[in-house]
Tab-separated table of C-alpha atoms in Angstrom:
chain	number	residue	atom	x	y	z
A	1	UNK	CA	117.916	60.801	150.674
A	2	UNK	CA	118.776	63.765	148.439
A	3	UNK	CA	116.805	66.997	148.963
A	4	UNK	CA	117.623	70.084	146.918
A	5	UNK	CA	116.484	73.628	147.674
A	6	UNK	CA	113.639	75.013	145.523
A	7	UNK	CA	114.793	76.394	142.176
A	8	UNK	CA	114.572	80.126	141.750
A	9	UNK	CA	114.815	81.667	138.281
A	10	UNK	CA	116.598	84.951	137.643
A	11	UNK	CA	119.914	86.450	136.602
A	12	UNK	CA	119.500	90.103	137.482
A	13	UNK	CA	122.143	91.614	139.795
A	14	UNK	CA	119.534	92.419	142.445
A	15	UNK	CA	118.148	88.915	142.478
A	16	UNK	CA	121.582	87.216	142.445
A	17	UNK	CA	122.665	89.427	145.359
A	18	UNK	CA	119.604	88.307	147.367
A	19	UNK	CA	120.410	84.675	146.607
A	20	UNK	CA	124.029	85.173	147.649
A	21	UNK	CA	122.769	86.687	150.885
A	22	UNK	CA	120.594	83.633	151.485
A	23	UNK	CA	123.517	81.296	150.852
A	24	UNK	CA	125.641	83.179	153.420
A	25	UNK	CA	123.066	83.175	156.183
A	26	UNK	CA	121.525	79.702	155.606
A	27	UNK	CA	124.158	77.704	157.530
A	28	UNK	CA	123.917	79.943	160.617
A	29	UNK	CA	121.816	78.644	163.515
A	30	UNK	CA	120.073	81.963	163.973
A	31	UNK	CA	116.649	83.464	163.190
A	32	UNK	CA	116.158	85.308	159.927
A	33	UNK	CA	113.590	87.740	158.641
A	34	UNK	CA	112.567	87.693	154.963
A	35	UNK	CA	111.118	91.056	153.852
A	36	UNK	CA	109.456	91.663	150.491
A	37	UNK	CA	106.382	92.779	148.684
A	38	UNK	CA	103.580	90.370	148.022
A	39	UNK	CA	104.384	87.855	145.329
A	40	UNK	CA	108.179	88.197	145.566
A	41	UNK	CA	108.720	84.585	146.751
A	42	UNK	CA	109.243	84.889	150.495
A	43	UNK	CA	108.159	81.326	151.175
A	44	UNK	CA	110.522	79.964	148.493
A	45	UNK	CA	113.394	81.901	150.092
A	46	UNK	CA	112.462	80.523	153.522
A	47	UNK	CA	112.546	77.022	152.091
A	48	UNK	CA	115.939	77.705	150.544
A	49	UNK	CA	117.235	78.919	153.960
A	50	UNK	CA	116.061	75.598	155.432
A	51	UNK	CA	117.405	73.255	152.727
A	52	UNK	CA	120.831	74.950	152.616
A	53	UNK	CA	121.168	74.657	156.385
A	54	UNK	CA	122.313	71.783	158.603
A	55	UNK	CA	118.641	71.178	159.311
A	56	UNK	CA	117.866	70.235	155.705
A	57	UNK	CA	116.756	66.693	156.602
A	58	UNK	CA	114.514	67.816	159.497
A	59	UNK	CA	111.003	69.255	159.345
A	60	UNK	CA	110.232	72.475	157.521
A	61	UNK	CA	106.951	73.644	159.051
A	62	UNK	CA	104.944	76.585	157.688
A	63	UNK	CA	102.351	78.750	159.466
A	64	UNK	CA	100.468	81.691	158.011
A	65	UNK	CA	99.914	83.970	161.003
A	66	UNK	CA	97.369	86.088	159.144
A	67	UNK	CA	95.099	83.108	158.398
A	68	UNK	CA	94.043	82.428	162.028
A	69	UNK	CA	92.556	84.519	164.828
A	70	UNK	CA	94.636	84.958	167.997
A	71	UNK	CA	93.138	82.052	169.991
A	72	UNK	CA	93.488	79.585	167.175
A	73	UNK	CA	96.967	80.815	166.236
A	74	UNK	CA	98.091	80.338	169.842
A	75	UNK	CA	96.836	76.730	169.867
A	76	UNK	CA	98.187	76.042	166.357
A	77	UNK	CA	101.654	77.254	167.229
A	78	UNK	CA	102.029	76.065	170.813
A	79	UNK	CA	99.567	73.186	170.972
A	80	UNK	CA	97.186	72.466	173.850
A	81	UNK	CA	96.514	70.012	176.616
A	82	UNK	CA	93.356	67.881	176.795
A	83	UNK	CA	90.626	69.879	178.462
A	84	UNK	CA	92.349	73.223	177.931
A	85	UNK	CA	89.173	74.609	176.378
A	86	UNK	CA	85.792	73.417	175.136
A	87	UNK	CA	86.319	70.785	172.418
A	88	UNK	CA	89.940	70.008	173.398
A	89	UNK	CA	89.372	66.318	173.968
A	90	UNK	CA	93.042	65.313	173.586
A	91	UNK	CA	96.522	66.812	173.599
A	92	UNK	CA	97.556	68.551	170.377
A	93	UNK	CA	101.184	69.018	169.464
A	94	UNK	CA	101.684	72.537	168.071
A	95	UNK	CA	103.556	73.507	164.933
A	96	UNK	CA	106.586	74.641	166.900
A	97	UNK	CA	107.001	71.173	168.452
A	98	UNK	CA	106.377	69.627	165.035
A	99	UNK	CA	109.343	71.646	163.755
A	100	UNK	CA	111.640	70.490	166.581
A	101	UNK	CA	115.122	70.049	165.127
A	102	UNK	CA	114.100	71.836	161.965
A	103	UNK	CA	112.798	75.201	160.745
A	104	UNK	CA	109.574	77.039	161.520
A	105	UNK	CA	108.439	79.482	158.818
A	106	UNK	CA	106.120	82.207	160.163
A	107	UNK	CA	104.553	83.997	157.199
A	108	UNK	CA	102.841	87.356	157.815
A	109	UNK	CA	104.469	87.495	161.252
A	110	UNK	CA	103.573	91.174	161.667
A	111	UNK	CA	99.941	90.150	162.141
A	112	UNK	CA	100.626	88.032	165.288
A	113	UNK	CA	98.971	89.401	168.406
A	114	UNK	CA	101.002	90.826	171.338
A	115	UNK	CA	100.236	87.716	173.420
A	116	UNK	CA	101.468	85.372	170.694
A	117	UNK	CA	104.537	87.598	170.141
A	118	UNK	CA	105.389	87.300	173.840
A	119	UNK	CA	105.248	83.516	173.711
A	120	UNK	CA	107.254	83.506	170.476
A	121	UNK	CA	109.944	85.572	172.125
A	122	UNK	CA	110.370	82.947	174.842
A	123	UNK	CA	110.518	80.201	172.237
A	124	UNK	CA	113.192	82.038	170.244
A	125	UNK	CA	115.136	83.233	173.306
A	126	UNK	CA	115.053	80.155	175.539
A	127	UNK	CA	113.704	77.303	173.380
A	128	UNK	CA	110.714	76.952	175.697
A	129	UNK	CA	107.046	76.831	174.795
A	130	UNK	CA	103.938	76.561	176.911
A	131	UNK	CA	101.019	74.616	175.534
A	132	UNK	CA	97.554	76.054	176.049
A	133	UNK	CA	96.584	74.479	179.323
A	134	UNK	CA	99.891	74.946	181.093
A	135	UNK	CA	102.394	72.228	180.094
A	136	UNK	CA	105.888	73.455	179.225
A	137	UNK	CA	108.079	71.835	176.585
A	138	UNK	CA	111.596	72.436	175.270
A	139	UNK	CA	112.249	72.719	171.554
A	140	UNK	CA	115.124	73.301	169.167
A	141	UNK	CA	113.705	75.352	166.275
A	142	UNK	CA	115.115	77.842	163.880
A	143	UNK	CA	112.601	80.580	163.177
A	144	UNK	CA	112.285	82.269	159.799
A	145	UNK	CA	109.712	85.105	159.723
A	146	UNK	CA	108.384	86.845	156.681
A	147	UNK	CA	106.354	89.989	156.093
A	148	UNK	CA	105.761	92.826	153.675
A	149	UNK	CA	105.251	95.227	156.605
A	150	UNK	CA	107.751	97.778	158.003
A	151	UNK	CA	108.585	96.003	161.271
A	152	UNK	CA	110.868	98.715	162.684
A	153	UNK	CA	108.077	101.249	162.161
A	154	UNK	CA	105.562	98.937	163.794
A	155	UNK	CA	107.937	98.394	166.725
A	156	UNK	CA	108.426	102.152	167.115
A	157	UNK	CA	104.647	102.575	167.147
A	158	UNK	CA	104.239	99.890	169.837
A	159	UNK	CA	102.454	97.503	167.436
A	160	UNK	CA	105.232	94.884	167.369
A	161	UNK	CA	107.472	93.811	170.269
A	162	UNK	CA	110.825	95.529	169.875
A	163	UNK	CA	112.607	92.755	171.859
A	164	UNK	CA	111.130	90.065	169.567
A	165	UNK	CA	112.199	92.076	166.508
A	166	UNK	CA	115.711	92.297	167.963
A	167	UNK	CA	115.856	88.515	168.254
A	168	UNK	CA	114.321	87.742	164.851
A	169	UNK	CA	116.458	90.314	162.986
A	170	UNK	CA	119.754	88.574	163.461
A	171	UNK	CA	119.835	88.854	159.709
A	172	UNK	CA	117.316	90.299	157.273
A	173	UNK	CA	116.972	89.206	153.650
A	174	UNK	CA	115.177	91.832	151.603
A	175	UNK	CA	113.805	90.615	148.269
A	176	UNK	CA	113.773	92.953	145.237
A	177	UNK	CA	110.425	93.554	143.569
A	178	UNK	CA	110.071	92.394	139.962
A	179	UNK	CA	110.223	95.957	138.692
A	180	UNK	CA	113.764	96.120	140.061
A	181	UNK	CA	114.810	93.081	138.015
A	182	UNK	CA	113.316	93.719	134.568
A	183	UNK	CA	115.810	91.462	132.830
A	184	UNK	CA	114.278	88.474	134.671
A	185	UNK	CA	110.765	89.075	133.220
A	186	UNK	CA	111.255	87.337	129.808
A	187	UNK	CA	112.842	84.105	131.171
A	188	UNK	CA	110.277	83.946	133.995
A	189	UNK	CA	107.461	84.415	131.485
A	190	UNK	CA	108.897	81.697	129.248
A	191	UNK	CA	109.151	79.374	132.229
A	192	UNK	CA	105.530	79.937	133.302
A	193	UNK	CA	104.324	79.613	129.685
A	194	UNK	CA	106.059	76.258	129.235
A	195	UNK	CA	104.571	75.038	132.474
A	196	UNK	CA	101.082	75.958	131.356
A	197	UNK	CA	101.606	74.359	127.929
A	198	UNK	CA	102.575	71.086	129.661
A	199	UNK	CA	99.535	71.311	131.900
A	200	UNK	CA	97.305	71.811	128.836
A	201	UNK	CA	99.109	68.884	127.127
A	202	UNK	CA	99.934	70.933	124.115
A	203	UNK	CA	102.888	69.758	121.993
A	204	UNK	CA	104.806	73.036	122.057
A	205	UNK	CA	104.829	76.702	122.979
A	206	UNK	CA	105.243	78.920	119.837
A	207	UNK	CA	106.749	81.761	121.885
A	208	UNK	CA	105.868	85.415	122.510
A	209	UNK	CA	105.565	88.111	119.892
A	210	UNK	CA	107.697	91.201	120.270
A	211	UNK	CA	104.582	93.171	121.215
A	212	UNK	CA	103.713	90.693	123.959
A	213	UNK	CA	107.234	90.870	125.423
A	214	UNK	CA	107.091	94.669	125.318
A	215	UNK	CA	103.750	94.550	127.234
A	216	UNK	CA	105.250	92.231	129.800
A	217	UNK	CA	108.336	94.365	130.232
A	218	UNK	CA	106.347	97.586	130.389
A	219	UNK	CA	104.035	96.544	133.211
A	220	UNK	CA	104.880	97.528	136.820
A	221	UNK	CA	103.872	94.170	138.336
A	222	UNK	CA	102.598	95.318	141.717
A	223	UNK	CA	101.860	91.667	142.481
A	224	UNK	CA	105.425	90.725	141.397
A	225	UNK	CA	106.246	87.177	140.273
A	226	UNK	CA	102.874	85.804	141.398
A	227	UNK	CA	101.067	88.306	139.237
A	228	UNK	CA	103.353	87.647	136.282
A	229	UNK	CA	102.672	83.910	136.553
A	230	UNK	CA	98.922	84.419	136.645
A	231	UNK	CA	99.014	86.792	133.654
A	232	UNK	CA	101.158	84.480	131.542
A	233	UNK	CA	99.232	81.337	132.410
A	234	UNK	CA	95.821	82.863	131.671
A	235	UNK	CA	97.131	84.331	128.449
A	236	UNK	CA	98.560	81.003	127.268
A	237	UNK	CA	95.288	79.226	128.161
A	238	UNK	CA	93.292	81.717	126.108
A	239	UNK	CA	95.630	81.847	123.088
A	240	UNK	CA	95.672	80.011	119.807
A	241	UNK	CA	98.135	77.110	120.468
A	242	UNK	CA	99.498	77.305	116.953
A	243	UNK	CA	100.318	81.021	116.900
A	244	UNK	CA	102.917	83.016	118.889
A	245	UNK	CA	101.325	84.560	121.960
A	246	UNK	CA	100.468	88.192	121.181
A	247	UNK	CA	97.759	89.189	123.696
A	248	UNK	CA	98.716	89.433	127.360
A	249	UNK	CA	95.701	89.483	129.664
A	250	UNK	CA	96.912	91.647	132.557
A	251	UNK	CA	93.490	92.405	133.932
A	252	UNK	CA	91.057	89.455	133.899
A	253	UNK	CA	88.211	91.824	134.839
A	254	UNK	CA	88.734	94.095	131.846
A	255	UNK	CA	85.793	93.901	129.471
A	256	UNK	CA	83.764	96.288	127.328
A	257	UNK	CA	80.692	95.035	129.268
A	258	UNK	CA	82.192	95.578	132.682
A	259	UNK	CA	79.600	97.348	134.879
A	260	UNK	CA	80.401	101.028	135.444
A	261	UNK	CA	81.031	101.716	139.129
A	262	UNK	CA	82.154	104.611	141.228
A	263	UNK	CA	85.970	104.776	141.569
A	264	UNK	CA	87.212	102.720	144.495
A	265	UNK	CA	89.551	104.551	146.873
A	266	UNK	CA	91.788	102.397	149.045
A	267	UNK	CA	91.220	102.698	152.806
A	268	UNK	CA	94.692	104.132	153.378
A	269	UNK	CA	93.769	107.125	151.207
A	270	UNK	CA	90.656	107.862	153.228
A	271	UNK	CA	92.226	109.692	156.236
A	272	UNK	CA	93.871	112.345	154.040
A	273	UNK	CA	90.668	112.857	152.126
A	274	UNK	CA	88.707	113.121	155.372
A	275	UNK	CA	91.000	115.868	156.710
A	276	UNK	CA	90.709	117.968	153.531
A	277	UNK	CA	88.375	120.926	153.750
A	278	UNK	CA	84.988	120.431	152.091
A	279	UNK	CA	85.099	121.950	148.611
A	280	UNK	CA	82.358	124.127	147.209
A	281	UNK	CA	81.052	123.553	143.693
A	282	UNK	CA	78.852	125.362	141.195
A	283	UNK	CA	76.728	123.797	138.506
A	284	UNK	CA	74.225	121.697	140.519
A	285	UNK	CA	74.601	118.057	141.540
A	286	UNK	CA	76.035	116.835	138.214
A	287	UNK	CA	78.731	119.528	138.346
A	288	UNK	CA	79.534	118.556	141.921
A	289	UNK	CA	79.812	114.874	141.010
A	290	UNK	CA	82.081	115.696	138.062
A	291	UNK	CA	84.312	117.943	140.165
A	292	UNK	CA	84.554	115.325	142.938
A	293	UNK	CA	85.463	112.615	140.435
A	294	UNK	CA	88.139	114.831	138.956
A	295	UNK	CA	89.523	115.585	142.450
A	296	UNK	CA	89.817	111.831	143.207
A	297	UNK	CA	91.600	111.211	139.951
A	298	UNK	CA	93.977	114.110	140.422
A	299	UNK	CA	94.868	113.023	143.997
A	300	UNK	CA	95.415	109.411	142.936
A	301	UNK	CA	97.644	110.463	140.089
A	302	UNK	CA	99.834	112.588	142.348
A	303	UNK	CA	99.979	109.858	145.001
A	304	UNK	CA	101.195	107.349	142.379
A	305	UNK	CA	103.653	109.811	140.772
A	306	UNK	CA	101.539	109.972	137.622
A	307	UNK	CA	102.065	106.259	136.906
A	308	UNK	CA	98.736	105.451	135.263
A	309	UNK	CA	98.891	101.680	135.720
A	310	UNK	CA	99.488	102.035	139.469
A	311	UNK	CA	96.803	104.699	139.632
A	312	UNK	CA	94.303	102.414	137.924
A	313	UNK	CA	95.070	99.617	140.349
A	314	UNK	CA	94.738	101.931	143.347
A	315	UNK	CA	91.336	103.091	142.159
A	316	UNK	CA	90.105	99.622	141.255
A	317	UNK	CA	89.907	100.471	137.551
A	318	UNK	CA	91.137	98.881	134.355
A	319	UNK	CA	93.926	100.770	132.597
A	320	UNK	CA	91.784	101.764	129.651
A	321	UNK	CA	88.944	102.731	131.967
A	322	UNK	CA	91.267	105.125	133.782
A	323	UNK	CA	92.559	106.566	130.487
A	324	UNK	CA	88.953	107.295	129.432
A	325	UNK	CA	88.212	109.060	132.672
A	326	UNK	CA	91.435	111.093	132.539
A	327	UNK	CA	90.603	112.237	128.992
A	328	UNK	CA	87.072	113.112	130.094
A	329	UNK	CA	88.435	115.448	132.774
A	330	UNK	CA	91.442	116.716	130.803
A	331	UNK	CA	93.878	115.109	133.253
A	332	UNK	CA	96.287	113.330	130.879
A	333	UNK	CA	99.617	114.314	132.440
A	334	UNK	CA	102.141	116.373	130.470
A	335	UNK	CA	104.703	114.268	128.596
A	336	UNK	CA	107.525	115.192	130.927
A	337	UNK	CA	105.579	113.822	133.930
A	338	UNK	CA	104.685	110.497	132.400
A	339	UNK	CA	106.541	107.410	133.710
């Protein structure tokens, strides 16, 4: 049986350095953490770590820790005995036992509860697990964890076990965001476009226009490779199959008939706003609303270093929507401050 690691496309120095790191650490029988923003391919890297290891022909088991509440995650990972709780009519083998001899990939590991973290520590440290209901089992599992969170900061704040972090962080693979590997955008876009053309059963892909490539290369891609794939695939699906692709649909919600809504401020921005002193305004309620709107826009621009695309995303606006509001309030940044 021949199993090859998943193919990963890219030739940028940052991406090749990350792949070289994976190749070095893959053969080691030690835990690994994969750190990266959403959409950077953490699961693909975890699979590559598995298939380049001596465990390549054993199970590769994946668990998304953020998808389950604590009680279900505990049972899913460690299994349970019959009668351990209401509805447990028979023994269930947990994901860790299913991965015995192979690799367990724990996505979004930062979301695991303290109780689950404690049991994970014992599994990593001693190879022992305890099923819900009291039965202990021994396992041989390599753990690969992934997150986009700052685990050292969480550990310092008491929100992630420092001893578990010490064990998991034998080695840490940090993936570069797509904005740090711009030379990979055109080949990735071509790859995703060809895949969509095959799915649509079209005879060929006529390519991108120069304007489309410029638009792809000029976007910040906060959703990274996943966002790029979605944008390219939706654009190919909507395009004339006989003409080079010219229009890239970055925002599927963007429309001249999109309902006007109040700017959305992300929750993490709320505490700073709550601590600010209440401003006073003249000009009645309409003047107050206008001044408040301008204040939100100004704060968001500064927080995103005057990058208008990032600011639009942070406020839940389309790019052109944001531009219109900035012009309305006279907030178009000076040329020397534009990204």
